[in-house]
Coordinates of C-alpha atoms in Angstrom, one line a residue:
Chain A
Q1 CA 144.1 185.1 79.7
K2 CA 142.4 182.4 79.0
E3 CA 141.9 179.5 81.7
V4 CA 143.5 176.5 79.1
E5 CA 146.1 177.7 76.8
Q6 CA 146.8 175.3 73.7
D7 CA 149.1 176.3 70.8
P8 CA 147.1 175.4 67.5
G9 CA 149.9 174.5 65.6
P10 CA 149.8 173.5 62.7
L11 CA 152.2 170.6 63.4
S12 CA 153.6 168.6 60.4
V13 CA 155.7 165.6 61.2
P14 CA 157.0 163.1 59.6
E15 CA 155.1 159.2 59.6
G16 CA 156.9 157.2 62.5
A17 CA 157.7 160.5 64.6
I18 CA 156.9 161.2 68.4
V19 CA 154.4 163.5 68.7
S20 CA 154.2 165.8 71.4
L21 CA 151.0 167.9 72.3
N22 CA 150.8 170.4 75.7
C23 CA 148.3 172.5 77.5
T24 CA 148.9 175.2 80.3
Y25 CA 146.1 176.3 82.5
S26 CA 145.9 178.5 85.3
N27 CA 142.7 177.3 87.5
S28 CA 144.0 174.9 90.5
A29 CA 140.8 173.8 90.9
F30 CA 141.0 171.5 87.6
Q31 CA 140.8 167.6 88.7
Y32 CA 140.1 165.8 85.7
F33 CA 141.9 166.1 82.7
M34 CA 141.3 165.1 79.4
W35 CA 142.6 164.6 75.4
Y36 CA 140.2 164.4 72.5
R37 CA 140.7 163.7 68.9
Q38 CA 138.6 165.6 66.2
Y39 CA 138.7 164.6 62.7
S40 CA 136.8 167.1 60.2
R41 CA 133.4 167.0 60.3
K42 CA 132.8 164.9 62.9
G43 CA 132.3 165.2 67.2
P44 CA 135.5 165.2 69.4
E45 CA 136.3 161.6 70.5
L46 CA 137.7 160.6 73.8
L47 CA 141.3 159.2 73.6
M48 CA 142.7 159.9 77.7
Y49 CA 141.1 160.5 80.5
T50 CA 143.3 161.1 84.1
Y51 CA 142.8 162.3 87.5
S52 CA 145.9 162.7 89.0
S53 CA 149.5 164.0 88.5
G54 CA 151.7 161.3 86.7
N55 CA 151.2 159.2 83.7
K56 CA 149.1 157.1 81.9
E57 CA 149.7 154.9 79.1
D58 CA 147.0 153.6 76.5
G59 CA 148.6 151.6 73.3
R60 CA 151.0 154.3 71.6
F61 CA 149.3 157.1 73.8
T62 CA 150.7 158.7 77.0
A63 CA 149.0 161.3 78.7
Q64 CA 151.0 163.4 81.5
V65 CA 150.0 165.8 84.0
D66 CA 151.9 168.0 86.3
K67 CA 149.6 169.8 88.6
S68 CA 152.5 171.9 90.0
S69 CA 153.3 173.1 86.8
K70 CA 149.8 173.0 85.9
Y71 CA 150.7 171.3 82.5
I72 CA 149.5 168.6 80.9
S73 CA 151.1 166.6 77.4
L74 CA 150.1 164.2 75.5
F75 CA 152.7 161.7 73.5
I76 CA 151.8 160.1 70.3
R77 CA 154.4 157.3 69.3
D78 CA 155.0 156.4 66.1
S79 CA 152.9 158.6 64.2
Q80 CA 150.9 157.6 61.4
P81 CA 148.9 159.5 58.9
S82 CA 145.3 158.6 60.5
D83 CA 146.2 160.2 63.5
S84 CA 146.2 163.6 61.1
A85 CA 143.1 165.5 63.0
T86 CA 143.0 168.3 65.4
Y87 CA 143.9 167.5 69.2
L88 CA 142.5 169.1 72.0
C89 CA 142.9 169.3 75.8
A90 CA 139.9 169.8 78.4
M91 CA 139.6 170.1 82.1
S92 CA 137.1 170.2 84.2
A93 CA 136.7 171.4 88.3
E94 CA 132.9 170.7 88.1
G95 CA 130.9 167.7 87.0
G96 CA 129.5 168.0 83.2
K97 CA 131.3 171.0 82.3
L98 CA 134.9 171.0 80.6
I99 CA 137.0 174.0 79.8
F100 CA 138.7 173.1 76.4
G101 CA 142.0 174.0 74.7
Q102 CA 141.5 175.7 71.6
G103 CA 143.2 172.4 69.7
T104 CA 145.6 171.8 68.1
T105 CA 146.0 170.7 64.3
L106 CA 148.3 167.5 63.5
Q107 CA 149.5 166.5 60.6
V108 CA 151.4 163.2 59.9
K109 CA 153.1 163.1 56.3
P110 CA 153.7 159.6 55.0
Chain B
K1 CA 126.5 150.2 72.1
A2 CA 125.4 153.2 70.0
G3 CA 126.9 156.4 70.7
V4 CA 125.3 159.8 71.2
T5 CA 123.1 161.1 68.1
Q6 CA 122.2 164.3 67.2
T7 CA 119.8 165.7 64.6
P8 CA 119.7 167.5 62.2
R9 CA 122.9 167.1 61.0
Y10 CA 123.1 170.5 59.1
L11 CA 120.9 173.2 59.4
I12 CA 120.2 176.6 57.8
K13 CA 118.5 179.3 59.0
T14 CA 117.5 183.1 58.9
R15 CA 118.2 185.9 60.9
G16 CA 115.5 185.8 63.2
Q17 CA 114.5 182.7 63.0
Q18 CA 114.4 179.9 65.8
V19 CA 115.7 176.7 65.8
T20 CA 115.3 173.3 67.5
L21 CA 118.2 171.0 68.0
S22 CA 117.4 167.2 69.3
C23 CA 120.2 164.6 70.8
S24 CA 119.7 161.2 71.8
P25 CA 122.3 159.9 74.6
I26 CA 123.9 156.9 74.8
S27 CA 121.6 154.4 76.6
G28 CA 122.1 154.5 80.0
H29 CA 123.6 158.0 80.3
R30 CA 121.8 160.4 82.5
S31 CA 123.5 163.6 81.9
V32 CA 123.4 165.6 78.8
S33 CA 125.4 168.7 78.1
W34 CA 125.9 171.3 75.1
Y35 CA 128.6 172.9 73.3
Q36 CA 129.2 175.2 70.6
Q37 CA 132.0 175.3 68.6
T38 CA 133.3 177.9 66.6
P39 CA 136.9 178.6 65.1
G40 CA 137.2 181.9 66.6
Q41 CA 136.4 180.8 70.2
G42 CA 136.7 177.3 70.3
L43 CA 134.4 174.8 72.3
Q44 CA 132.3 176.4 74.8
F45 CA 130.0 175.0 77.4
L46 CA 126.1 176.0 77.1
F47 CA 124.9 173.7 79.6
E48 CA 123.9 170.5 81.5
Y49 CA 121.2 168.7 82.5
F50 CA 120.3 165.5 84.6
S51 CA 117.0 164.0 85.1
E52 CA 115.3 166.7 83.5
T53 CA 117.1 169.1 85.7
Q54 CA 119.7 172.3 84.5
R55 CA 122.4 172.0 86.8
N56 CA 124.8 174.1 85.3
K57 CA 124.7 177.0 82.7
G58 CA 127.6 178.5 80.3
N59 CA 127.6 182.3 80.0
F60 CA 125.1 182.8 77.0
P61 CA 122.4 184.6 76.3
G62 CA 118.6 183.8 77.2
R63 CA 117.8 183.2 73.6
F64 CA 119.9 179.6 74.2
S65 CA 117.7 177.2 76.1
G66 CA 117.2 173.6 76.6
R67 CA 115.5 170.6 78.4
Q68 CA 115.8 167.0 78.7
F69 CA 113.0 164.3 79.0
S70 CA 112.7 161.5 81.1
N71 CA 113.9 159.0 78.7
S72 CA 117.4 161.5 79.0
R73 CA 116.8 162.8 75.2
S74 CA 117.7 166.5 75.1
E75 CA 116.9 169.3 73.3
M76 CA 118.2 173.0 72.6
N77 CA 116.6 175.7 71.2
V78 CA 118.0 179.2 70.0
S79 CA 115.6 181.6 69.3
T80 CA 116.1 185.2 67.4
L81 CA 118.8 183.4 65.3
E82 CA 121.8 186.0 65.0
L83 CA 124.5 185.5 62.5
G84 CA 127.3 185.0 65.0
D85 CA 125.3 181.8 66.0
S86 CA 126.8 180.1 63.2
A87 CA 128.4 177.1 64.8
L88 CA 128.5 173.6 65.2
Y89 CA 126.5 172.7 68.4
L90 CA 127.8 169.2 70.3
C91 CA 125.9 167.4 72.7
A92 CA 127.8 164.9 74.8
S93 CA 126.7 162.5 77.0
S94 CA 127.9 160.8 80.1
L95 CA 126.7 158.5 82.9
D96 CA 126.3 161.2 85.7
G97 CA 127.4 164.0 84.9
T98 CA 130.0 163.8 87.5
N99 CA 133.8 164.4 87.0
G100 CA 134.6 161.0 87.5
S101 CA 132.1 160.2 84.3
P102 CA 133.9 161.5 80.9
L103 CA 131.7 162.9 78.0
H104 CA 131.1 161.3 74.8
F105 CA 130.0 163.7 72.3
G106 CA 128.0 163.0 69.0
N107 CA 128.8 164.4 65.4
G108 CA 127.1 167.7 65.9
T109 CA 124.6 169.8 64.3
R110 CA 126.1 172.2 61.8
L111 CA 123.9 175.5 61.9
T112 CA 124.4 178.3 59.3
V113 CA 122.5 181.6 60.2
T114 CA 122.2 183.9 56.8

């Protein structure tokens, strides 16, 4: 079993929809949780970075961490075609070493 | 501020050859990490360098090695290339490599081994 599980999708939604992306993990030592967005032929771009359980909001993006359930989520409000990309969750127990989920491919249709 | 720069963007090599990839971190960042990305395995950690010292290493064979220079720039070397080494190799930098210092990635080097 992988340390971090993420549904690869693909996930297709209409423009304006609320998108929910999720990851589960098994290692209780993970302390920091990140969401990256990766466009085709590009490197991952950091979207959200959280430490504690709870919610963190940045514009249309909300990251949610539930350490008791070992479950993290990323919500995208008012999704746009430009949000079409692969979304990767990542987490770390020790600095410099991230454990990534497989990534979820999202397509937002106009 | 310029982002993480990786060169070259694309490489085609033959089995048995060796290859060197280069990474320039964001100015002021002293930690550099390397990751391999493949469709089957996703992103996997190779190693992390800080102040010219390897601090952490992933589960890859010894054919994969790296180094960091005094200006924080880093190189990664793969010797005796195998077909399975075909992947996107990503470099990421952070201020000090601690958990409180998020990683910022470059656009990678696409390596194809034939």
